[in-house]
Short mmCIF file of C-alpha atoms in Angstrom, two decimals:
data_model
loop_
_atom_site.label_atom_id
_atom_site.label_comp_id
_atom_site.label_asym_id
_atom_site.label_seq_id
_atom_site.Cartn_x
_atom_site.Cartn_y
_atom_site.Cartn_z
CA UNK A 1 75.35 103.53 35.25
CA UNK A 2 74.67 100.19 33.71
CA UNK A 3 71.86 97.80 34.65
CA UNK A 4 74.63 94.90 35.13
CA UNK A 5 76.18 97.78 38.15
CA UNK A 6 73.06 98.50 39.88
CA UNK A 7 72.03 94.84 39.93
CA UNK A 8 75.80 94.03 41.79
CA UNK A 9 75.17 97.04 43.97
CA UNK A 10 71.64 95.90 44.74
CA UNK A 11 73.19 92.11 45.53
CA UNK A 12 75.64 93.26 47.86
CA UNK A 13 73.29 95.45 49.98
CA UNK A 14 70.65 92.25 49.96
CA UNK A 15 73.60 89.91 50.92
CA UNK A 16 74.59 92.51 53.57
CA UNK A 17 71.19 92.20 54.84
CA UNK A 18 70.85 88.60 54.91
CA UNK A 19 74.92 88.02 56.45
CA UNK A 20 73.26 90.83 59.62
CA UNK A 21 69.99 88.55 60.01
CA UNK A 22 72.43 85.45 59.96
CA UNK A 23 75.02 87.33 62.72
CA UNK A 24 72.22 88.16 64.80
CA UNK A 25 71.16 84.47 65.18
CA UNK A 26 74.82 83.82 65.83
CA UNK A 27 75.08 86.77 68.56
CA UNK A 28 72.12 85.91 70.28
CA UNK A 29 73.27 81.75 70.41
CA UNK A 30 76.36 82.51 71.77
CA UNK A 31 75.43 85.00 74.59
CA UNK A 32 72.73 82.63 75.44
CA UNK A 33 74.99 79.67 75.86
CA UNK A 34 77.65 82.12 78.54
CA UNK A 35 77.50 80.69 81.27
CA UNK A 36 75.61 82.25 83.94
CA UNK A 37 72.98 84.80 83.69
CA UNK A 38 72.12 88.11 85.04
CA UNK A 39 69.55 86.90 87.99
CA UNK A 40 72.48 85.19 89.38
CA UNK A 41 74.96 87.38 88.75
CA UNK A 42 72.39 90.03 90.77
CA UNK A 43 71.78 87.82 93.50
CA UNK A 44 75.24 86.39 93.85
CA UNK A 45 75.70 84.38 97.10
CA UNK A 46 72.65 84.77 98.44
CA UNK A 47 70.71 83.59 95.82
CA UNK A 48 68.02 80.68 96.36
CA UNK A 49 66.09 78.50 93.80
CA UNK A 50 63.00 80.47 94.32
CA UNK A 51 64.64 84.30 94.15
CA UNK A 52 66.51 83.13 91.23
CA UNK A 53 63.38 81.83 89.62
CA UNK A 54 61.31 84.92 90.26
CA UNK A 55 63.80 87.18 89.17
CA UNK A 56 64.41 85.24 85.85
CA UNK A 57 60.55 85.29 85.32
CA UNK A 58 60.46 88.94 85.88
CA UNK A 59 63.10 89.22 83.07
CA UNK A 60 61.79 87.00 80.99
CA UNK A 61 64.67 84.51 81.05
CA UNK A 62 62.68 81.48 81.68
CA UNK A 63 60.66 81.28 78.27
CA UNK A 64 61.78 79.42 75.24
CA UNK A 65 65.16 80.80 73.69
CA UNK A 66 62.90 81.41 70.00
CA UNK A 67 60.88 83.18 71.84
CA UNK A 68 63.15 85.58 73.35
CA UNK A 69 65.00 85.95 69.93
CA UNK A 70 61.84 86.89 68.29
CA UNK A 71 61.11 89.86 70.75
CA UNK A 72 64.38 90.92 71.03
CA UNK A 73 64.83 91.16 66.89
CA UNK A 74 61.86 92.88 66.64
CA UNK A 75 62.52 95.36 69.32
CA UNK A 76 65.94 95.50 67.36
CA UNK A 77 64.54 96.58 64.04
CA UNK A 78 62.13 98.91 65.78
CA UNK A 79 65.32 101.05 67.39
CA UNK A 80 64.64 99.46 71.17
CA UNK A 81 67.41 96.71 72.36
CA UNK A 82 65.37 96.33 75.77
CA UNK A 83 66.28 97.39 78.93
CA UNK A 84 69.24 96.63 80.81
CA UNK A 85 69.07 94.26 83.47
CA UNK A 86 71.65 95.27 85.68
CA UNK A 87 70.18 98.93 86.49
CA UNK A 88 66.73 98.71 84.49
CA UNK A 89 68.19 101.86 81.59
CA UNK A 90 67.31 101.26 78.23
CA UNK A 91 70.01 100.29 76.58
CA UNK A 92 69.37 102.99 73.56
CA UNK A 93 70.46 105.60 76.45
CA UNK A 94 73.69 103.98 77.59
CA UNK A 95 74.66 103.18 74.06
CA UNK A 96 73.66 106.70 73.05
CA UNK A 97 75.94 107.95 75.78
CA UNK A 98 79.27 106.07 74.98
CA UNK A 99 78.37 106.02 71.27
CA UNK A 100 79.95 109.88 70.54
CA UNK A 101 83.46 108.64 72.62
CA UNK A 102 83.72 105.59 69.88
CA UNK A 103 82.59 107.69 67.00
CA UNK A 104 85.40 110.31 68.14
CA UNK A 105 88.05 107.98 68.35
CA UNK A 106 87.25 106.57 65.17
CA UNK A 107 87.03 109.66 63.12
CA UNK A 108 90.73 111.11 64.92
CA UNK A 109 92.18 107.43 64.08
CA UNK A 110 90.59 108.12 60.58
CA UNK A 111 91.69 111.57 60.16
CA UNK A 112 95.67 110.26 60.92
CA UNK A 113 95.56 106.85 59.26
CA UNK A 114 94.41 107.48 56.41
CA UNK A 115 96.38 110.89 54.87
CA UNK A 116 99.54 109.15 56.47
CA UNK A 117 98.90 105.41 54.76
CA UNK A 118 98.09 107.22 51.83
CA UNK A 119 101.26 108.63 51.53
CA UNK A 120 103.77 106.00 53.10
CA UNK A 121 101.63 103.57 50.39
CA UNK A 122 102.07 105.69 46.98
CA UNK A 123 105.60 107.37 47.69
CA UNK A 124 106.94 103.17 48.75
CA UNK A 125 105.29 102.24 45.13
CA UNK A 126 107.29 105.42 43.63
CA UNK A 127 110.46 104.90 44.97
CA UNK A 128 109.79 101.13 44.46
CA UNK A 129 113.27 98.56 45.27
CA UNK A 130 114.66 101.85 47.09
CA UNK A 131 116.22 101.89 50.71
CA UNK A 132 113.32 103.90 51.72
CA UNK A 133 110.98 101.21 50.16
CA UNK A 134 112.94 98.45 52.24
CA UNK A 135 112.45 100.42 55.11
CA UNK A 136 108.96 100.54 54.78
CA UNK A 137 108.48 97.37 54.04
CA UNK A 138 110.51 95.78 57.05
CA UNK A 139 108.56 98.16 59.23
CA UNK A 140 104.96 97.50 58.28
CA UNK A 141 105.08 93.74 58.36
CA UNK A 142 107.06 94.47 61.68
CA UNK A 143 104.31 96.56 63.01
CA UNK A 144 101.67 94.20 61.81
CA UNK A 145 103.02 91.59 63.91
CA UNK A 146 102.94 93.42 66.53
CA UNK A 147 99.68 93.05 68.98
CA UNK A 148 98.02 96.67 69.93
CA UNK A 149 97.69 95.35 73.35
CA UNK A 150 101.57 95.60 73.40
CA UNK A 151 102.23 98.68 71.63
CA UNK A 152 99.19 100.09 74.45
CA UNK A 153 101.17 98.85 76.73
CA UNK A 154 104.39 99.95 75.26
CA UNK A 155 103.27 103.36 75.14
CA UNK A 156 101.66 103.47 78.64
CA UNK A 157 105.47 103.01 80.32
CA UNK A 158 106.99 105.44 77.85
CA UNK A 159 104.72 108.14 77.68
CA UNK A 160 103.06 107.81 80.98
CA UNK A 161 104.98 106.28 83.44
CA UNK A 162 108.80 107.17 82.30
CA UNK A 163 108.30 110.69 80.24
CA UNK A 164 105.28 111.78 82.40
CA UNK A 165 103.81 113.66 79.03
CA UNK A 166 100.40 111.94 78.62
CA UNK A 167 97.97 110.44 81.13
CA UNK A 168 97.94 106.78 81.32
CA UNK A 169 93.83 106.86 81.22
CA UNK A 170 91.71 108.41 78.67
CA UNK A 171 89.29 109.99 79.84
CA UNK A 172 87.58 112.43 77.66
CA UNK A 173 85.23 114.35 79.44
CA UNK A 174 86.96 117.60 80.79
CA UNK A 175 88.58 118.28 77.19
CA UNK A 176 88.39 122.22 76.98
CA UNK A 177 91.74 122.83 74.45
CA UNK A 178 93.60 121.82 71.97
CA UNK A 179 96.53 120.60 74.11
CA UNK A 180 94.13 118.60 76.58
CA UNK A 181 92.42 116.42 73.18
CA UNK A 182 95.90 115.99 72.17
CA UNK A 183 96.86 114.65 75.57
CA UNK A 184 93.49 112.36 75.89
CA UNK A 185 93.46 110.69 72.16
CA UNK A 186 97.51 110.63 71.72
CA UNK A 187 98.17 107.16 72.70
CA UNK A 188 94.69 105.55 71.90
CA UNK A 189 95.02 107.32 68.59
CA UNK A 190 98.68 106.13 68.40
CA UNK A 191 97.87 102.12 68.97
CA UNK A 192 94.98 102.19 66.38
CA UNK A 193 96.69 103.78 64.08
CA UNK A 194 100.09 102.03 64.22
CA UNK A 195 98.34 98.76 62.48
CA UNK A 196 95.67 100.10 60.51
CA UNK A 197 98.46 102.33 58.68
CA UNK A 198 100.88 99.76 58.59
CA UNK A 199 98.12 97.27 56.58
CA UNK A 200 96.70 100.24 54.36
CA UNK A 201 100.42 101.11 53.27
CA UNK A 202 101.15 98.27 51.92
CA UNK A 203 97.73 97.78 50.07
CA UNK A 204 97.80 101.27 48.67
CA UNK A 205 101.66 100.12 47.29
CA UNK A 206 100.36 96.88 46.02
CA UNK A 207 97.70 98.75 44.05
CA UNK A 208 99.58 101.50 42.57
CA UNK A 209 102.57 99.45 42.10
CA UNK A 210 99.86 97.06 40.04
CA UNK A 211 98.99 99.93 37.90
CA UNK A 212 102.86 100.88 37.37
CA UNK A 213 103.53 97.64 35.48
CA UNK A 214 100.82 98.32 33.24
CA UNK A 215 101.17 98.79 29.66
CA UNK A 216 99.65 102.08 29.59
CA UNK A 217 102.45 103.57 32.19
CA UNK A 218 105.03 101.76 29.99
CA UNK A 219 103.75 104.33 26.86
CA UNK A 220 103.77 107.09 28.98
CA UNK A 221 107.45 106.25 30.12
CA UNK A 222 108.48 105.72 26.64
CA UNK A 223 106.70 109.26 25.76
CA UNK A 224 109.04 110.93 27.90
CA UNK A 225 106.58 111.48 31.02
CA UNK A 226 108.14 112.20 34.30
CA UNK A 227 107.95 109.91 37.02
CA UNK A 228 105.90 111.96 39.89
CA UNK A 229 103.68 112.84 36.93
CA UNK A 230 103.18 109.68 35.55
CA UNK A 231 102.05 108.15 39.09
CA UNK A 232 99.82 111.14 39.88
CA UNK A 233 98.20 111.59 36.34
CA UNK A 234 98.02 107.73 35.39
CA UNK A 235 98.35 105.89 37.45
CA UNK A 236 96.83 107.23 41.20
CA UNK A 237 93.51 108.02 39.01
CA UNK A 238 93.11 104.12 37.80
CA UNK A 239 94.24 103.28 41.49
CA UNK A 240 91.16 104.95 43.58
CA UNK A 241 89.24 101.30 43.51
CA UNK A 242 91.67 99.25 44.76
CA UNK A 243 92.79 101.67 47.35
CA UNK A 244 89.02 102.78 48.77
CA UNK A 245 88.91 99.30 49.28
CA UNK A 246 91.96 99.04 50.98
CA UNK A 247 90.99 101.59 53.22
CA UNK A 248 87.00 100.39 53.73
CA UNK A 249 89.06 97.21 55.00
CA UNK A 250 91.50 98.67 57.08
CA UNK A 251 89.53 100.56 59.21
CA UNK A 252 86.89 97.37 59.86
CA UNK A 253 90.05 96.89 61.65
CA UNK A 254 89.14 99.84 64.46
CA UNK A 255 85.79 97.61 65.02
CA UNK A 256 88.23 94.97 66.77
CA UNK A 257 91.05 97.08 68.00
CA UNK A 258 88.92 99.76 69.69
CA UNK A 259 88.08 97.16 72.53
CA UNK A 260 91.53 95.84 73.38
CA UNK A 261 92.23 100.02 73.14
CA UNK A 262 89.36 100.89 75.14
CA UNK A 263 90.02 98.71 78.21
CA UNK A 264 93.31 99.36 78.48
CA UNK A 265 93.03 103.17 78.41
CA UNK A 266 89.88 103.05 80.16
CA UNK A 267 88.12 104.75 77.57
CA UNK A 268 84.33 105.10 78.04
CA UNK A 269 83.20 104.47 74.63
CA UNK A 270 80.80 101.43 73.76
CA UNK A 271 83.68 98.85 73.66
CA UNK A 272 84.21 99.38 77.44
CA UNK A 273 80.59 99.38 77.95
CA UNK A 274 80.41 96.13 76.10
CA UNK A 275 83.03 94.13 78.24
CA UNK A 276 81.56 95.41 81.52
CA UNK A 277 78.37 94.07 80.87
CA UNK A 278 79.64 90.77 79.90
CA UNK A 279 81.13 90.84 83.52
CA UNK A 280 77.38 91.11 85.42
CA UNK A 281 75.77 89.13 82.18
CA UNK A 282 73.61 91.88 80.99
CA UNK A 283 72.59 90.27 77.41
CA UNK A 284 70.66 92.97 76.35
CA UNK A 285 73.44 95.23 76.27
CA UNK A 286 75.96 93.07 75.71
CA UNK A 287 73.61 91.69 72.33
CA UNK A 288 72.72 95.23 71.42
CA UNK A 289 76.78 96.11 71.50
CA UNK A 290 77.43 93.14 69.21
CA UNK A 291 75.38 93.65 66.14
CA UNK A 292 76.46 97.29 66.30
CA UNK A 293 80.13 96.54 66.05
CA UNK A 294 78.74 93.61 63.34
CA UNK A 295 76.81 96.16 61.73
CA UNK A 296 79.32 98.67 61.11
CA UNK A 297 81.89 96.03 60.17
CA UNK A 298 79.21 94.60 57.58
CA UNK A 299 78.76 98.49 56.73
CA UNK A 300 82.51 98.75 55.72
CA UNK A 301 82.78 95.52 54.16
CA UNK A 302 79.87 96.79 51.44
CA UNK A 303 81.28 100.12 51.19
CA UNK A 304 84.82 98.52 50.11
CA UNK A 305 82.97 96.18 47.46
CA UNK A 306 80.65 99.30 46.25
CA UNK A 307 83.85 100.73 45.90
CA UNK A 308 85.37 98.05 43.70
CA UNK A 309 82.49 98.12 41.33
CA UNK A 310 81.81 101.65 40.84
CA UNK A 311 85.91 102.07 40.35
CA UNK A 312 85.28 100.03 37.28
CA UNK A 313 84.58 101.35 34.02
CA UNK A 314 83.07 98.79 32.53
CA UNK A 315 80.19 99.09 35.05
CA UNK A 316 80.49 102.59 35.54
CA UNK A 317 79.42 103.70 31.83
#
C-alpha cells in the first residue's frame, strides 16, 4: 500500500477522532440546556428549594457545567458513563442490557437489506431504460419519501390489527423458534429495511451504471462479450468502492430509524432506553446513549471513506 494511502487512512481516523471530541461537546451542551433536570423531575410536586438543592448537590448538578463535562469525558474514555440518576444503575449495565436487542436488529436489517439492494441495484443498472428499471425507479424514490413512522404504522393495522399474523409489539425476550424471531423482527425488520434498500438500490445502480458507460465496457461490447458477463466480470469488480460506500452510508441510516422503530414497536433496545430517560431527565444515560449512536454513525461514515480509498488503485499499489 502506498505511503500517500496510509497517510489518507491515518487522516480520516484522526478527523474521526477529533469530529467525536467535537460531538461530545455538542451532546453534552444540548442536554444541559433541556429544560428541567432530574432532581426535579424526582421530586415532582413536592419539591422545595431546599430538597431540590440537596438533591442536585448530591448529584453533582450544582457545580460549573466545565466541570461536569470534564468528569463525565473522562469517565467516558475510561468505559464508565456514571450512574443513572433515576434508579442509581450504572449506566454501562443498562446499556449493556438493551445493547444485544439493537445489535440484533441491526445485523437482521443488515442481513435483508443488503443481499436484496444489492440485487434490485445491479440487475436495474443491467436492464437499464427497461420497464422493470422504471419500476424500480418509481418505487424507490416512492419509498424514500415515505416516513418509517408511517410505513410502522402502516404495517401495525395490516399485519396486526386486520390480518392478526404478527404481534403489534416486539418484544424479544421469549424467542425459542424460528417462527417466533420471524414473528418478533418481521415488521421492525420490514420498516428499516424498506428505506435503507430503497436508497442503497439506487446507489448501487448509479455506480455500476457509471462503470457501464465506461470505455473499457464499450471494448468488451465491441469484443463480442455478453451482457451478464460483461457486468459481472468488468464491471461489478471496478464497482465494489462506490458500492461499500453506498452501503457504509445506508445503514448510518438504522442509527436514526431504529428510534422512531423502537418506540413504536416497543422494542427494548437502547433507542427506547434513550427516549425514556429523556422523559425523567436522566443525562447520564441519555449523554452516554448519544455519543454511542454518534459513535457508530462516525464509525460508518470512516468505514465508507476507507472504503473509497482502498477501492482505488492508484492508492492501493
Amino acid at each position: 500500500m502506498k505511503s500517500d494511502a496510509m497517510r489518507l487512512i491515518a487522516n480520516r481516523i484522526g478527523v474521526g477522532l477529533l469530529t467525536l471530541l467535537a460531538v461530545s461537546v455538542v451532546v453534552f451542551a444540548i442536554t444541559s440546556l433541556l429544560p428541567g433536570d432530574a432532581a426535579q423531575a424526582m421530586l415532582g410536586q413536592e419539591s422545595t428549594p431546599e430538597l431540590l438543592a440537596a438533591l442536585r448537590a448530591r448529584f453533582g448538578l450544582d457545580q460549573p457545567g466545565y466541570v461536569r463535562y470534564a468528569r463525565w469525558l473522562g469517565g467516558m474514555l475510561l468505559g464508565d458513563p456514571g450512574h443513572a440518576l433515576a434508579n442509581g444503575l450504572p449506566v454501562a449495565q443498562l446499556i449493556g442490557a438493551r445493547l444485544p436487542n439493537s445489535l440484533m436488529l441491526a445485523a437482521a436489517t443488515t442481513a435483508v437489506s443488503v443481499p436484496l439492494a444489492l440485487i434490485v441495484g445491479v440487475t436495474s443498472a443491467m436492464f437499464r431504460g427497461s420497464l422493470y428499471d422504471r419500476v424500480v425507479n418509481m418505487a424507490t424514490v416512492w419509498v424514500v419519501s415515505v416516513p418509517e413512522f408511517l410505513i410502522a404504522t402502516v404495517a401495525v393495522l395490516v399485519f396486526a390489527v386486520k390480518l392478526h399474523w404478527l404481534a403489534a409489539l416486539s418484544r424479544p425476550d421469549d424467542i425459542a423458534t424460528l417462527g417466533q424471531f420471524i414473528r418478533v423482527y418481521a415488521m421492525p425488520v420490514l420498516t428499516l429495511c424498506c428505506v435503507i434498500v430503497a436508497q442503497m438500490a439506487r446507489m448501487t445502480r448509479a455506480a455500476v451504471i457509471d462503470q457501464l458507460t465506461s470505455s473499457y465496457i464499450e471494448m468488451a461490447r465491441l469484443k463480442g462479450v455478453r451482457p451478464v458477463r460483461m457486468v459481472l466480470t468488468h464491471a461489478l469488480p471496478n464497482a465494489v468502492g462506490p458500492i461499500a460506500n453506498a452501503v457504509a452510508l445506508s445503514l448510518s441510516y438504522l442509527i436514526g430509524g431504529v428510534i422512531i422503530v423502537e418506540s413504536i414497536f416497543n422494542y427494548p433496545g437502547i433507542a427506547s432506553l434513550m427516549v425514556d430517560s429523556v422523559t425523567v431527565r436522566d443525562m447520564p444515560v441519555v449523554q452516554a446513549c448519544a455519543m454511542l449512536f454518534c459513535a457508530g454513525y462516525l464509525v460508518l461514515l470512516t468505514a465508507a471513506d476507507l472504503a473509497a480509498i482502498l477501492s482505488n488503485p492508484r492508492l492501493r499499489k
